[in-house]
Tab-separated table of C-alpha atoms and ligand atoms in Angstrom:
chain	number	residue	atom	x	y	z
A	1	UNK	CA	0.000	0.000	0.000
A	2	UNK	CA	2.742	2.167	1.179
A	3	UNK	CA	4.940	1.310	-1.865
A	4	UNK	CA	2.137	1.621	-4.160
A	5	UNK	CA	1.520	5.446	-3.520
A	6	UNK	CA	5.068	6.101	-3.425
A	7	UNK	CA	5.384	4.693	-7.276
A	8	UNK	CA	2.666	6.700	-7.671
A	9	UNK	CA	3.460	9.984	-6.497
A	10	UNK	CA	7.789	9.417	-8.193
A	11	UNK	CA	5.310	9.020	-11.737
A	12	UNK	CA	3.266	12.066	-10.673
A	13	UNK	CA	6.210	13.751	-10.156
A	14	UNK	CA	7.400	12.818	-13.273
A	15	UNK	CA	11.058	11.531	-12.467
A	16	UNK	CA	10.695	8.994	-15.219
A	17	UNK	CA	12.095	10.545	-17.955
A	18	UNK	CA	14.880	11.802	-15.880
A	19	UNK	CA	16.766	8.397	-16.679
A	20	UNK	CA	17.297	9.123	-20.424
A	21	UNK	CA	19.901	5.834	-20.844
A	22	UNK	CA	17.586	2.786	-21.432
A	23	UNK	CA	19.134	-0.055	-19.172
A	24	UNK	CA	15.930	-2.360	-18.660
A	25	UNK	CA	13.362	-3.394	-21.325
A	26	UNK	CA	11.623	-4.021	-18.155
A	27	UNK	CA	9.504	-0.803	-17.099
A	28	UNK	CA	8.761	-1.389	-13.613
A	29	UNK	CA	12.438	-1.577	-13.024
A	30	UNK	CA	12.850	1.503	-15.369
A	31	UNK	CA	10.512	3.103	-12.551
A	32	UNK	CA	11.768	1.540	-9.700
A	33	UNK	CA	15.201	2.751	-10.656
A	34	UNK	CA	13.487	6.392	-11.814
A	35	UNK	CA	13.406	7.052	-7.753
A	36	UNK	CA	16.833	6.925	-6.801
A	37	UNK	CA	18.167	9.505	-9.029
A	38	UNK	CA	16.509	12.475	-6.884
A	39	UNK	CA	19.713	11.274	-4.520
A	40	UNK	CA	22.244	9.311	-6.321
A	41	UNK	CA	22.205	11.702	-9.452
A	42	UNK	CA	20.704	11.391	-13.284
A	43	UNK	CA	21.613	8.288	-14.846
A	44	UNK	CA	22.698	7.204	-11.369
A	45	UNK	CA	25.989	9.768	-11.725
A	46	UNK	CA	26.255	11.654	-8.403
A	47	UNK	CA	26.526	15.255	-8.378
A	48	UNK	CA	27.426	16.022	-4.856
A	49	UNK	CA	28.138	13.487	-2.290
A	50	UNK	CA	25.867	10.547	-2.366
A	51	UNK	CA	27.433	7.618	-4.274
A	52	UNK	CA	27.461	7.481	-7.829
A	53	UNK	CA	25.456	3.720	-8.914
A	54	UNK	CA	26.003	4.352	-12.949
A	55	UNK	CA	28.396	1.231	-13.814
A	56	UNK	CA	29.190	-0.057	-10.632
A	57	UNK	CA	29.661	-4.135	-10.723
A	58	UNK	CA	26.211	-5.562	-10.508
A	59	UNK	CA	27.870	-7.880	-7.496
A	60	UNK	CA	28.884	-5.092	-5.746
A	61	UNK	CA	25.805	-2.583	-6.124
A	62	UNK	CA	23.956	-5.811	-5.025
A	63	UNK	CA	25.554	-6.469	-1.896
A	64	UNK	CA	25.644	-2.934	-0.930
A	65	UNK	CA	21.876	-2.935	-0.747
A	66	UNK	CA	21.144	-6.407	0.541
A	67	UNK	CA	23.886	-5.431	3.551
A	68	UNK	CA	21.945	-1.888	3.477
A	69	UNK	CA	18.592	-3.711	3.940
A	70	UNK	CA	19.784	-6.303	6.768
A	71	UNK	CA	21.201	-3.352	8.911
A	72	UNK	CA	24.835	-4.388	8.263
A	73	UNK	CA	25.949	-2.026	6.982
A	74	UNK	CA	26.442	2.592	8.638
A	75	UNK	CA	23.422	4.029	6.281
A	76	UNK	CA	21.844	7.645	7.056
A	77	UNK	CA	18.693	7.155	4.631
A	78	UNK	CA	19.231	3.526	2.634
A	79	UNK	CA	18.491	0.967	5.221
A	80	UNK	CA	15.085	2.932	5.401
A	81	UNK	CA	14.644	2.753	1.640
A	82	UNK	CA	15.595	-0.510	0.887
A	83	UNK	CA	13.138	-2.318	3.186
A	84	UNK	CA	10.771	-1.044	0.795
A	85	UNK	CA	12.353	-3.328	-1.743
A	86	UNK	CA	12.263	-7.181	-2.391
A	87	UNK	CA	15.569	-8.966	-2.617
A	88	UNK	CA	14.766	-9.496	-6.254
A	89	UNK	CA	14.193	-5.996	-6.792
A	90	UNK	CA	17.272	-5.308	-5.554
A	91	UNK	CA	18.628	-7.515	-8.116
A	92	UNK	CA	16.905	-6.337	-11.086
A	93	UNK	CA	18.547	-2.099	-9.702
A	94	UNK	CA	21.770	-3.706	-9.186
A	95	UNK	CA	21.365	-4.668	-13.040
A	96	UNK	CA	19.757	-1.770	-14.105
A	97	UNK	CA	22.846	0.278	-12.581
A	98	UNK	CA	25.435	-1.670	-13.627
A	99	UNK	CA	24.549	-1.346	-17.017
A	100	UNK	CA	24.591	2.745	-17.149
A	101	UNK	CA	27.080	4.374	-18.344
B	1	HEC	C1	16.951	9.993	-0.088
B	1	HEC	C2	18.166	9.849	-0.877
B	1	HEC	C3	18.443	8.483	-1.508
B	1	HEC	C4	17.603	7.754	-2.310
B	1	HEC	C5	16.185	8.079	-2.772
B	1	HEC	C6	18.376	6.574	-2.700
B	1	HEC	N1	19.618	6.605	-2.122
B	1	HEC	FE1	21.059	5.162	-2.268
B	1	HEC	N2	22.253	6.187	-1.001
B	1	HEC	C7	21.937	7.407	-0.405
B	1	HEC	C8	22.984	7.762	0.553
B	1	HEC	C9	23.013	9.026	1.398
B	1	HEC	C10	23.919	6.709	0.523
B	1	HEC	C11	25.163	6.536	1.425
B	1	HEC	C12	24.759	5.569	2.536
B	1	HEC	C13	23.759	6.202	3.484
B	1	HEC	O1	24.099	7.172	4.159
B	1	HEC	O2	22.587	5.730	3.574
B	1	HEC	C14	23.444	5.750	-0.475
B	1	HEC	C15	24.123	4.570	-0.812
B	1	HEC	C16	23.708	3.696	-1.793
B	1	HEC	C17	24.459	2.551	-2.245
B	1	HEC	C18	25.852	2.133	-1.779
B	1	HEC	C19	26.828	2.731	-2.768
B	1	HEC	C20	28.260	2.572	-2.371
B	1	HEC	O3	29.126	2.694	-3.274
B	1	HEC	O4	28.542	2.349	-1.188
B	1	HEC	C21	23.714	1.931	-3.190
B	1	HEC	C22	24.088	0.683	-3.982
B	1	HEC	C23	22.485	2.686	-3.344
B	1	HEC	N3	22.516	3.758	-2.470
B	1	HEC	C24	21.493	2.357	-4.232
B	1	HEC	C25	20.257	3.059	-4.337
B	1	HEC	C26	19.182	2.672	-5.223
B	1	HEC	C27	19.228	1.527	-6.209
B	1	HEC	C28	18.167	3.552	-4.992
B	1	HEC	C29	16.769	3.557	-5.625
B	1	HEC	C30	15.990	2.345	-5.414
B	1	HEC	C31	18.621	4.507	-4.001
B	1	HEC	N4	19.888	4.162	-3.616
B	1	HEC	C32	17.888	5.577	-3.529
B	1	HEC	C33	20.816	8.167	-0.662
B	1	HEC	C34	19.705	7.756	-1.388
């Protein structure tokens, strides 16, 4: 429920077309991924000092989150964020990532 009106409000915003670079065929990972770039940059390239994601190794984007969402790992905002996302998810933005330029 939660999730749902989040997705809905990022496509109200309209961050979609903020990721020009197609990485996914897929387009619920296309919009999945269209809500991280408000932090992490467009086309996951940071401008300031939140981690760039555009062509990190899928392996290690992956981990990052799945530590991120187990509380392993120091996060200010992304253990909060990633609960919000299914393991496979995580998977599918660790692809979509990886695959930016
Ligand atoms: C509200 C801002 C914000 C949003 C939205 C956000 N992130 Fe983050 N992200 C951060 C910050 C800040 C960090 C540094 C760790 C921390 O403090 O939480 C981070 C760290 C990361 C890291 C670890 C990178 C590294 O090199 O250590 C990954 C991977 C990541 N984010 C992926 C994502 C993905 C994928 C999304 C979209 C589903 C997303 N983030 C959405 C702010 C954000």
């Amino acid at each position: 429920m939660i999730r749902r009106s989040f997705l809905a409000i990022a496509v109200l915003a309209g961050l979609g077309p903020c990721l020009s670079a197609q990485a996914s065929d897929n387009p619920r990972v296309r919009l999945l991924a269209s809500t991280c770039v408000t932090c992490h940059g467009p086309g996951g390239q940071s401008l300031g000092a939140v981690p760039s994601l555009a062509g990190q190794e899928k392996a290690y984007l992956q981990e990052a989150m799945l530590e991120q969402r187990a509380g392993k790992r120091e996060t200010t905002v992304m253990r909060k964020y990633m609960n919000g996302f299914t393991p496979e998810e995580i998977g599918q933005l660790a692809e979509y990532f990886s695959k930016l330029k």
